[in-house]
């Protein structure tokens, strides 16, 4: 796994989209690019979910030693928390795919401006432009 394979980071590499001069924002080629990124990411996450299920089924043992049992339960708990974060991420990916279908993908849900190709490549599930996201984080920090 790569350094980017944490929940929330894209676990695979892709070729950056090369914008052409005068190209319309979120044209069919760009939408296809992001649809591919999102579907590949979702596939990787689903593979991890399957791997976890098999791992937990195969490794579930009733250890007589309480320390061994506690270690296994702790390991399973950590894996389940990770999978829960990934489950929420899969939901966001599905929402982004729906936005591609509806034609709303790539535009800030707060102010309506373009989010930008590079920002979306860094975070394909982004729904806010960098300015609105920054303001959102400042508000969050102030609220506690």
Tab-separated table of N, CA and C in Angstrom:
chain	number	residue	atom	x	y	z
A	1	UNK	N	0.834	-1.190	0.000
A	1	UNK	CA	0.000	0.000	0.000
A	1	UNK	C	0.869	1.240	0.000
A	2	UNK	N	0.344	2.273	-0.571
A	2	UNK	CA	1.105	3.503	-0.666
A	2	UNK	C	0.821	4.404	0.521
A	3	UNK	N	1.569	5.468	0.583
A	3	UNK	CA	1.386	6.459	1.637
A	3	UNK	C	-0.013	7.061	1.566
A	4	UNK	N	-0.600	7.121	0.368
A	4	UNK	CA	-1.917	7.716	0.183
A	4	UNK	C	-3.058	6.761	0.468
A	5	UNK	N	-2.798	5.544	0.957
A	5	UNK	CA	-3.863	4.567	1.071
A	5	UNK	C	-4.650	4.668	2.373
A	6	UNK	N	-4.549	5.756	3.085
A	6	UNK	CA	-5.377	5.975	4.257
A	6	UNK	C	-6.791	6.282	3.786
A	7	UNK	N	-7.782	6.011	4.661
A	7	UNK	CA	-9.153	6.356	4.303
A	7	UNK	C	-9.197	7.854	4.017
A	8	UNK	N	-9.761	8.192	2.903
A	8	UNK	CA	-9.835	9.597	2.548
A	8	UNK	C	-8.843	9.975	1.492
A	9	UNK	N	-7.824	9.196	1.300
A	9	UNK	CA	-6.843	9.472	0.255
A	9	UNK	C	-7.004	8.442	-0.844
A	10	UNK	N	-6.767	8.848	-2.047
A	10	UNK	CA	-6.914	7.948	-3.168
A	10	UNK	C	-5.811	6.883	-3.135
A	11	UNK	N	-6.181	5.587	-3.129
A	11	UNK	CA	-5.192	4.522	-2.978
A	11	UNK	C	-4.566	4.058	-4.288
A	12	UNK	N	-4.746	4.767	-5.355
A	12	UNK	CA	-4.208	4.346	-6.639
A	12	UNK	C	-3.679	5.563	-7.374
A	13	UNK	N	-2.899	5.316	-8.382
A	13	UNK	CA	-2.386	6.444	-9.149
A	13	UNK	C	-3.177	6.561	-10.445
A	14	UNK	N	-3.155	7.719	-11.007
A	14	UNK	CA	-3.847	7.977	-12.265
A	14	UNK	C	-3.069	9.048	-12.999
A	15	UNK	N	-3.326	9.147	-14.266
A	15	UNK	CA	-2.670	10.175	-15.071
A	15	UNK	C	-3.466	11.473	-14.918
A	16	UNK	N	-2.766	12.567	-14.602
A	16	UNK	CA	-3.441	13.856	-14.459
A	16	UNK	C	-4.076	14.259	-15.783
A	17	UNK	N	-5.215	14.902	-15.657
A	17	UNK	CA	-5.919	15.381	-16.842
A	17	UNK	C	-5.154	16.566	-17.424
A	18	UNK	N	-4.898	16.527	-18.713
A	18	UNK	CA	-4.217	17.629	-19.391
A	18	UNK	C	-5.269	18.510	-20.069
A	19	UNK	N	-5.466	19.676	-19.484
A	19	UNK	CA	-6.453	20.601	-20.044
A	19	UNK	C	-5.935	21.186	-21.352
A	20	UNK	N	-6.848	21.355	-22.289
A	20	UNK	CA	-6.508	21.966	-23.571
A	20	UNK	C	-6.943	23.430	-23.532
A	21	UNK	N	-6.207	24.256	-24.219
A	21	UNK	CA	-6.520	25.686	-24.229
A	21	UNK	C	-7.934	25.913	-24.759
A	22	UNK	N	-8.705	26.719	-24.036
A	22	UNK	CA	-10.061	27.061	-24.446
A	22	UNK	C	-11.082	25.969	-24.172
A	23	UNK	N	-10.673	24.915	-23.501
A	23	UNK	CA	-11.557	23.788	-23.212
A	23	UNK	C	-12.616	24.179	-22.188
A	24	UNK	N	-13.835	23.749	-22.414
A	24	UNK	CA	-14.930	24.038	-21.496
A	24	UNK	C	-14.750	23.222	-20.218
A	25	UNK	N	-15.022	23.867	-19.074
A	25	UNK	CA	-14.906	23.200	-17.781
A	25	UNK	C	-15.977	22.126	-17.647
A	26	UNK	N	-15.584	20.980	-17.152
A	26	UNK	CA	-16.429	19.812	-16.928
A	26	UNK	C	-17.127	19.350	-18.215
A	27	UNK	N	-16.313	19.295	-19.268
A	27	UNK	CA	-16.813	18.731	-20.520
A	27	UNK	C	-16.855	17.210	-20.387
A	28	UNK	N	-17.276	16.516	-21.425
A	28	UNK	CA	-17.454	15.064	-21.336
A	28	UNK	C	-16.144	14.324	-21.045
A	29	UNK	N	-15.015	14.797	-21.574
A	29	UNK	CA	-13.728	14.145	-21.318
A	29	UNK	C	-13.331	14.294	-19.842
A	30	UNK	N	-13.546	15.468	-19.288
A	30	UNK	CA	-13.226	15.689	-17.878
A	30	UNK	C	-14.154	14.858	-16.979
A	31	UNK	N	-15.424	14.841	-17.305
A	31	UNK	CA	-16.366	14.056	-16.511
A	31	UNK	C	-16.007	12.571	-16.554
A	32	UNK	N	-15.611	12.085	-17.717
A	32	UNK	CA	-15.196	10.683	-17.856
A	32	UNK	C	-13.947	10.425	-17.008
A	33	UNK	N	-13.007	11.360	-17.025
A	33	UNK	CA	-11.787	11.253	-16.226
A	33	UNK	C	-12.135	11.075	-14.743
A	34	UNK	N	-13.017	11.907	-14.231
A	34	UNK	CA	-13.373	11.840	-12.818
A	34	UNK	C	-14.263	10.641	-12.502
A	35	UNK	N	-15.097	10.268	-13.442
A	35	UNK	CA	-15.911	9.065	-13.243
A	35	UNK	C	-15.003	7.835	-13.109
A	36	UNK	N	-13.974	7.759	-13.946
A	36	UNK	CA	-13.012	6.654	-13.865
A	36	UNK	C	-12.272	6.667	-12.527
A	37	UNK	N	-11.825	7.845	-12.109
A	37	UNK	CA	-11.118	7.971	-10.824
A	37	UNK	C	-12.017	7.490	-9.685
A	38	UNK	N	-13.248	7.974	-9.663
A	38	UNK	CA	-14.175	7.625	-8.583
A	38	UNK	C	-14.515	6.134	-8.589
A	39	UNK	N	-14.760	5.580	-9.763
A	39	UNK	CA	-15.089	4.150	-9.837
A	39	UNK	C	-13.898	3.273	-9.436
A	40	UNK	N	-12.691	3.650	-9.841
A	40	UNK	CA	-11.499	2.894	-9.435
A	40	UNK	C	-11.291	2.965	-7.928
A	41	UNK	N	-11.474	4.148	-7.373
A	41	UNK	CA	-11.320	4.346	-5.935
A	41	UNK	C	-12.338	3.501	-5.178
A	42	UNK	N	-13.580	3.538	-5.636
A	42	UNK	CA	-14.637	2.754	-5.002
A	42	UNK	C	-14.305	1.260	-5.080
A	43	UNK	N	-13.814	0.812	-6.226
A	43	UNK	CA	-13.434	-0.584	-6.385
A	43	UNK	C	-12.356	-1.007	-5.400
A	44	UNK	N	-11.355	-0.136	-5.217
A	44	UNK	CA	-10.287	-0.422	-4.256
A	44	UNK	C	-10.839	-0.517	-2.833
A	45	UNK	N	-11.729	0.399	-2.485
A	45	UNK	CA	-12.319	0.383	-1.142
A	45	UNK	C	-13.172	-0.863	-0.928
A	46	UNK	N	-13.938	-1.246	-1.934
A	46	UNK	CA	-14.777	-2.442	-1.834
A	46	UNK	C	-13.902	-3.687	-1.679
A	47	UNK	N	-12.771	-3.709	-2.359
A	47	UNK	CA	-11.841	-4.827	-2.237
A	47	UNK	C	-11.325	-4.921	-0.794
A	48	UNK	N	-11.034	-3.773	-0.185
A	48	UNK	CA	-10.567	-3.756	1.208
A	48	UNK	C	-11.650	-4.253	2.166
A	49	UNK	N	-12.899	-3.905	1.887
A	49	UNK	CA	-14.008	-4.385	2.724
A	49	UNK	C	-14.076	-5.908	2.650
A	50	UNK	N	-14.000	-6.449	1.445
A	50	UNK	CA	-14.034	-7.909	1.273
A	50	UNK	C	-12.861	-8.563	1.983
A	51	UNK	N	-11.675	-7.961	1.854
A	51	UNK	CA	-10.487	-8.511	2.494
A	51	UNK	C	-10.662	-8.553	4.005
A	52	UNK	N	-11.236	-7.514	4.582
A	52	UNK	CA	-11.445	-7.457	6.020
A	52	UNK	C	-12.419	-8.540	6.472
A	53	UNK	N	-13.499	-8.696	5.740
A	53	UNK	CA	-14.490	-9.717	6.102
A	53	UNK	C	-13.833	-11.094	6.117
A	54	UNK	N	-13.079	-11.412	5.065
A	54	UNK	CA	-12.414	-12.712	4.992
A	54	UNK	C	-11.372	-12.864	6.100
A	55	UNK	N	-10.639	-11.802	6.354
A	55	UNK	CA	-9.618	-11.837	7.403
A	55	UNK	C	-10.259	-12.115	8.763
A	56	UNK	N	-11.350	-11.433	9.044
A	56	UNK	CA	-11.997	-11.612	10.345
A	56	UNK	C	-12.617	-13.003	10.460
A	57	UNK	N	-13.156	-13.526	9.369
A	57	UNK	CA	-13.723	-14.878	9.402
A	57	UNK	C	-12.621	-15.917	9.584
A	58	UNK	N	-11.530	-15.748	8.858
A	58	UNK	CA	-10.439	-16.723	8.906
A	58	UNK	C	-9.666	-16.680	10.218
A	59	UNK	N	-9.490	-15.494	10.763
A	59	UNK	CA	-8.644	-15.335	11.950
A	59	UNK	C	-9.402	-15.329	13.268
A	60	UNK	N	-10.730	-15.407	13.201
A	60	UNK	CA	-11.507	-15.383	14.440
A	60	UNK	C	-11.221	-16.664	15.220
A	61	UNK	N	-10.572	-16.507	16.343
A	61	UNK	CA	-10.221	-17.648	17.187
A	61	UNK	C	-10.658	-17.352	18.607
A	62	UNK	N	-10.935	-18.407	19.316
A	62	UNK	CA	-11.268	-18.255	20.726
A	62	UNK	C	-10.024	-18.607	21.529
A	63	UNK	N	-9.175	-17.613	21.731
A	63	UNK	CA	-7.928	-17.830	22.456
A	63	UNK	C	-8.213	-18.071	23.941
A	64	UNK	N	-7.584	-19.104	24.509
A	64	UNK	CA	-7.773	-19.334	25.946
A	64	UNK	C	-7.106	-18.237	26.793
A	65	UNK	N	-6.035	-17.636	26.258
A	65	UNK	CA	-5.330	-16.599	27.000
A	65	UNK	C	-6.059	-15.263	26.855
A	66	UNK	N	-6.454	-14.649	27.951
A	66	UNK	CA	-7.193	-13.374	27.876
A	66	UNK	C	-6.419	-12.269	27.156
A	67	UNK	N	-5.092	-12.265	27.275
A	67	UNK	CA	-4.291	-11.236	26.596
A	67	UNK	C	-4.341	-11.417	25.080
A	68	UNK	N	-4.261	-12.669	24.624
A	68	UNK	CA	-4.353	-12.932	23.186
A	68	UNK	C	-5.729	-12.541	22.658
A	69	UNK	N	-6.751	-12.874	23.432
A	69	UNK	CA	-8.125	-12.544	23.032
A	69	UNK	C	-8.301	-11.026	22.955
A	70	UNK	N	-7.772	-10.327	23.931
A	70	UNK	CA	-7.873	-8.860	23.966
A	70	UNK	C	-7.131	-8.238	22.796
A	71	UNK	N	-5.969	-8.778	22.459
A	71	UNK	CA	-5.201	-8.262	21.311
A	71	UNK	C	-5.982	-8.433	20.023
A	72	UNK	N	-6.579	-9.609	19.855
A	72	UNK	CA	-7.350	-9.863	18.639
A	72	UNK	C	-8.567	-8.940	18.569
A	73	UNK	N	-9.261	-8.769	19.678
A	73	UNK	CA	-10.423	-7.885	19.700
A	73	UNK	C	-10.029	-6.450	19.390
A	74	UNK	N	-8.894	-6.023	19.900
A	74	UNK	CA	-8.395	-4.677	19.628
A	74	UNK	C	-8.072	-4.513	18.148
A	75	UNK	N	-7.420	-5.515	17.566
A	75	UNK	CA	-7.097	-5.479	16.136
A	75	UNK	C	-8.365	-5.427	15.286
A	76	UNK	N	-9.345	-6.262	15.633
A	76	UNK	CA	-10.606	-6.279	14.885
A	76	UNK	C	-11.343	-4.951	15.021
A	77	UNK	N	-11.310	-4.378	16.209
A	77	UNK	CA	-11.974	-3.101	16.449
A	77	UNK	C	-11.369	-1.994	15.585
A	78	UNK	N	-10.039	-1.967	15.513
A	78	UNK	CA	-9.353	-0.975	14.687
A	78	UNK	C	-9.708	-1.159	13.209
A	79	UNK	N	-9.716	-2.408	12.756
A	79	UNK	CA	-10.081	-2.668	11.360
A	79	UNK	C	-11.509	-2.241	11.062
A	80	UNK	N	-12.423	-2.512	11.988
A	80	UNK	CA	-13.822	-2.138	11.785
A	80	UNK	C	-14.000	-0.624	11.749
A	81	UNK	N	-13.256	0.102	12.575
A	81	UNK	CA	-13.329	1.578	12.538
A	81	UNK	C	-12.829	2.101	11.203
A	82	UNK	N	-11.737	1.501	10.716
A	82	UNK	CA	-11.198	1.904	9.413
A	82	UNK	C	-12.222	1.628	8.319
A	83	UNK	N	-12.832	0.467	8.343
A	83	UNK	CA	-13.835	0.113	7.324
A	83	UNK	C	-15.056	1.022	7.416
A	84	UNK	N	-15.414	1.450	8.630
A	84	UNK	CA	-16.549	2.360	8.783
A	84	UNK	C	-16.252	3.698	8.117
A	85	UNK	N	-15.017	4.190	8.287
A	85	UNK	CA	-14.625	5.444	7.608
A	85	UNK	C	-14.684	5.235	6.095
A	86	UNK	N	-14.216	4.087	5.645
A	86	UNK	CA	-14.237	3.804	4.208
A	86	UNK	C	-15.666	3.657	3.694
A	87	UNK	N	-16.571	3.101	4.522
A	87	UNK	CA	-17.980	2.982	4.138
A	87	UNK	C	-18.576	4.374	3.915
A	88	UNK	N	-18.239	5.311	4.811
A	88	UNK	CA	-18.727	6.688	4.644
A	88	UNK	C	-18.124	7.317	3.389
A	89	UNK	N	-16.869	6.992	3.106
A	89	UNK	CA	-16.218	7.508	1.911
A	89	UNK	C	-16.874	6.943	0.647
A	90	UNK	N	-17.238	5.669	0.670
A	90	UNK	CA	-17.930	5.062	-0.473
A	90	UNK	C	-19.249	5.797	-0.719
A	91	UNK	N	-19.918	6.173	0.355
A	91	UNK	CA	-21.168	6.936	0.216
A	91	UNK	C	-20.901	8.280	-0.473
A	92	UNK	N	-19.812	8.955	-0.094
A	92	UNK	CA	-19.453	10.224	-0.737
A	92	UNK	C	-19.093	10.017	-2.211
A	93	UNK	N	-18.418	8.917	-2.492
A	93	UNK	CA	-18.072	8.606	-3.886
A	93	UNK	C	-19.342	8.398	-4.697
A	94	UNK	N	-20.295	7.657	-4.137
A	94	UNK	CA	-21.573	7.445	-4.821
A	94	UNK	C	-22.302	8.772	-5.071
A	95	UNK	N	-22.238	9.678	-4.097
A	95	UNK	CA	-22.860	10.995	-4.267
A	95	UNK	C	-22.166	11.775	-5.383
A	96	UNK	N	-20.839	11.693	-5.444
A	96	UNK	CA	-20.097	12.382	-6.504
A	96	UNK	C	-20.441	11.796	-7.872
A	97	UNK	N	-20.600	10.486	-7.951
A	97	UNK	CA	-20.988	9.853	-9.229
A	97	UNK	C	-22.385	10.313	-9.659
A	98	UNK	N	-23.283	10.490	-8.682
A	98	UNK	CA	-24.625	11.008	-9.001
A	98	UNK	C	-24.535	12.448	-9.506
A	99	UNK	N	-23.619	13.240	-8.917
A	99	UNK	CA	-23.430	14.621	-9.375
A	99	UNK	C	-22.906	14.650	-10.808
A	100	UNK	N	-22.054	13.693	-11.161
A	100	UNK	CA	-21.570	13.610	-12.541
A	100	UNK	C	-22.743	13.354	-13.467
A	101	UNK	N	-23.620	12.425	-13.083
A	101	UNK	CA	-24.801	12.111	-13.900
A	101	UNK	C	-25.724	13.311	-14.051
A	102	UNK	N	-25.879	14.075	-12.979
A	102	UNK	CA	-26.810	15.210	-13.017
A	102	UNK	C	-26.200	16.463	-13.633
A	103	UNK	N	-24.868	16.469	-13.823
A	103	UNK	CA	-24.209	17.634	-14.400
A	103	UNK	C	-23.781	18.673	-13.378
A	104	UNK	N	-23.878	18.340	-12.093
A	104	UNK	CA	-23.509	19.292	-11.038
A	104	UNK	C	-22.089	19.103	-10.535
A	105	UNK	N	-21.398	18.064	-10.984
A	105	UNK	CA	-20.068	17.744	-10.472
A	105	UNK	C	-19.063	18.827	-10.867
A	106	UNK	N	-18.200	19.171	-9.904
A	106	UNK	CA	-17.118	20.113	-10.184
A	106	UNK	C	-17.437	21.550	-9.833
A	107	UNK	N	-18.647	21.783	-9.326
A	107	UNK	CA	-19.047	23.136	-8.948
A	107	UNK	C	-19.325	23.190	-7.453
A	108	UNK	N	-18.895	24.275	-6.820
A	108	UNK	CA	-19.049	24.457	-5.380
A	108	UNK	C	-20.530	24.473	-5.008
A	109	UNK	N	-20.891	23.657	-4.040
A	109	UNK	CA	-22.298	23.617	-3.621
A	109	UNK	C	-22.688	24.837	-2.805
A	110	UNK	N	-21.715	25.620	-2.369
A	110	UNK	CA	-22.004	26.806	-1.580
A	110	UNK	C	-22.129	28.058	-2.455
A	111	UNK	N	-21.123	28.300	-3.297
A	111	UNK	CA	-21.132	29.540	-4.088
A	111	UNK	C	-21.330	29.312	-5.585
A	112	UNK	N	-21.199	28.064	-6.034
A	112	UNK	CA	-21.478	27.749	-7.432
A	112	UNK	C	-20.317	27.902	-8.406
A	113	UNK	N	-19.152	28.349	-7.925
A	113	UNK	CA	-18.024	28.504	-8.859
A	113	UNK	C	-17.340	27.161	-9.097
A	114	UNK	N	-16.452	27.129	-10.080
A	114	UNK	CA	-15.712	25.915	-10.411
A	114	UNK	C	-14.785	25.533	-9.261
A	115	UNK	N	-14.784	24.266	-8.895
A	115	UNK	CA	-13.889	23.776	-7.843
A	115	UNK	C	-12.471	23.676	-8.384
A	116	UNK	N	-12.324	23.251	-9.611
A	116	UNK	CA	-11.011	23.164	-10.246
A	116	UNK	C	-10.548	21.724	-10.431
A	117	UNK	N	-9.909	21.489	-11.564
A	117	UNK	CA	-9.461	20.145	-11.940
A	117	UNK	C	-8.461	19.590	-10.916
A	118	UNK	N	-7.437	20.352	-10.566
A	118	UNK	CA	-6.391	19.842	-9.670
A	118	UNK	C	-6.935	19.566	-8.267
A	119	UNK	N	-7.810	20.422	-7.778
A	119	UNK	CA	-8.425	20.170	-6.463
A	119	UNK	C	-9.257	18.897	-6.505
A	120	UNK	N	-10.001	18.706	-7.567
A	120	UNK	CA	-10.814	17.504	-7.682
A	120	UNK	C	-9.950	16.254	-7.861
A	121	UNK	N	-8.813	16.395	-8.508
A	121	UNK	CA	-7.923	15.239	-8.611
A	121	UNK	C	-7.337	14.894	-7.237
A	122	UNK	N	-7.079	15.912	-6.428
A	122	UNK	CA	-6.562	15.680	-5.080
A	122	UNK	C	-7.648	15.111	-4.169
A	123	UNK	N	-8.877	15.573	-4.361
A	123	UNK	CA	-10.010	15.125	-3.543
A	123	UNK	C	-11.244	15.024	-4.436
A	124	UNK	N	-11.408	13.887	-5.117
A	124	UNK	CA	-12.506	13.747	-6.092
A	124	UNK	C	-13.908	13.888	-5.510
A	125	UNK	N	-14.034	13.791	-4.188
A	125	UNK	CA	-15.354	13.940	-3.570
A	125	UNK	C	-15.596	15.355	-3.046
A	126	UNK	N	-14.698	16.282	-3.356
A	126	UNK	CA	-14.842	17.661	-2.879
A	126	UNK	C	-16.140	18.266	-3.401
A	127	UNK	N	-16.839	18.965	-2.520
A	127	UNK	CA	-18.081	19.633	-2.911
A	127	UNK	C	-17.987	21.148	-2.738
A	128	UNK	N	-16.878	21.597	-2.163
A	128	UNK	CA	-16.687	23.038	-1.940
A	128	UNK	C	-15.405	23.505	-2.612
A	129	UNK	N	-15.427	24.729	-3.129
A	129	UNK	CA	-14.203	25.323	-3.656
A	129	UNK	C	-13.258	25.578	-2.475
A	130	UNK	N	-12.035	25.882	-2.761
A	130	UNK	CA	-11.034	26.047	-1.700
A	130	UNK	C	-11.391	27.206	-0.765
A	131	UNK	N	-11.947	28.291	-1.298
A	131	UNK	CA	-12.314	29.435	-0.451
A	131	UNK	C	-13.445	29.084	0.511
A	132	UNK	N	-14.498	28.428	-0.009
A	132	UNK	CA	-15.627	28.048	0.852
A	132	UNK	C	-15.208	26.995	1.872
A	133	UNK	N	-14.332	26.079	1.478
A	133	UNK	CA	-13.851	25.055	2.402
A	133	UNK	C	-13.023	25.701	3.510
A	134	UNK	N	-12.206	26.670	3.172
A	134	UNK	CA	-11.404	27.376	4.172
A	134	UNK	C	-12.310	28.096	5.164
A	135	UNK	N	-13.324	28.800	4.665
A	135	UNK	CA	-14.275	29.483	5.548
A	135	UNK	C	-15.012	28.490	6.438
A	136	UNK	N	-15.388	27.347	5.859
A	136	UNK	CA	-16.078	26.293	6.593
A	136	UNK	C	-15.201	25.773	7.747
A	137	UNK	N	-13.919	25.572	7.473
A	137	UNK	CA	-13.000	25.093	8.501
A	137	UNK	C	-12.778	26.142	9.590
A	138	UNK	N	-12.726	27.416	9.212
A	138	UNK	CA	-12.588	28.495	10.202
A	138	UNK	C	-13.813	28.518	11.112
A	139	UNK	N	-15.009	28.414	10.527
A	139	UNK	CA	-16.242	28.380	11.314
A	139	UNK	C	-16.244	27.185	12.261
A	140	UNK	N	-15.823	26.033	11.752
A	140	UNK	CA	-15.765	24.807	12.564
A	140	UNK	C	-14.844	24.990	13.765
A	141	UNK	N	-13.694	25.611	13.527
A	141	UNK	CA	-12.708	25.840	14.576
A	141	UNK	C	-13.271	26.784	15.637
A	142	UNK	N	-14.003	27.817	15.193
A	142	UNK	CA	-14.565	28.785	16.121
A	142	UNK	C	-15.691	28.197	16.944
A	143	UNK	N	-16.423	27.254	16.377
A	143	UNK	CA	-17.558	26.631	17.063
A	143	UNK	C	-17.085	25.613	18.113
A	144	UNK	N	-15.824	25.219	18.017
A	144	UNK	CA	-15.287	24.338	19.041
A	144	UNK	C	-15.067	22.980	18.526
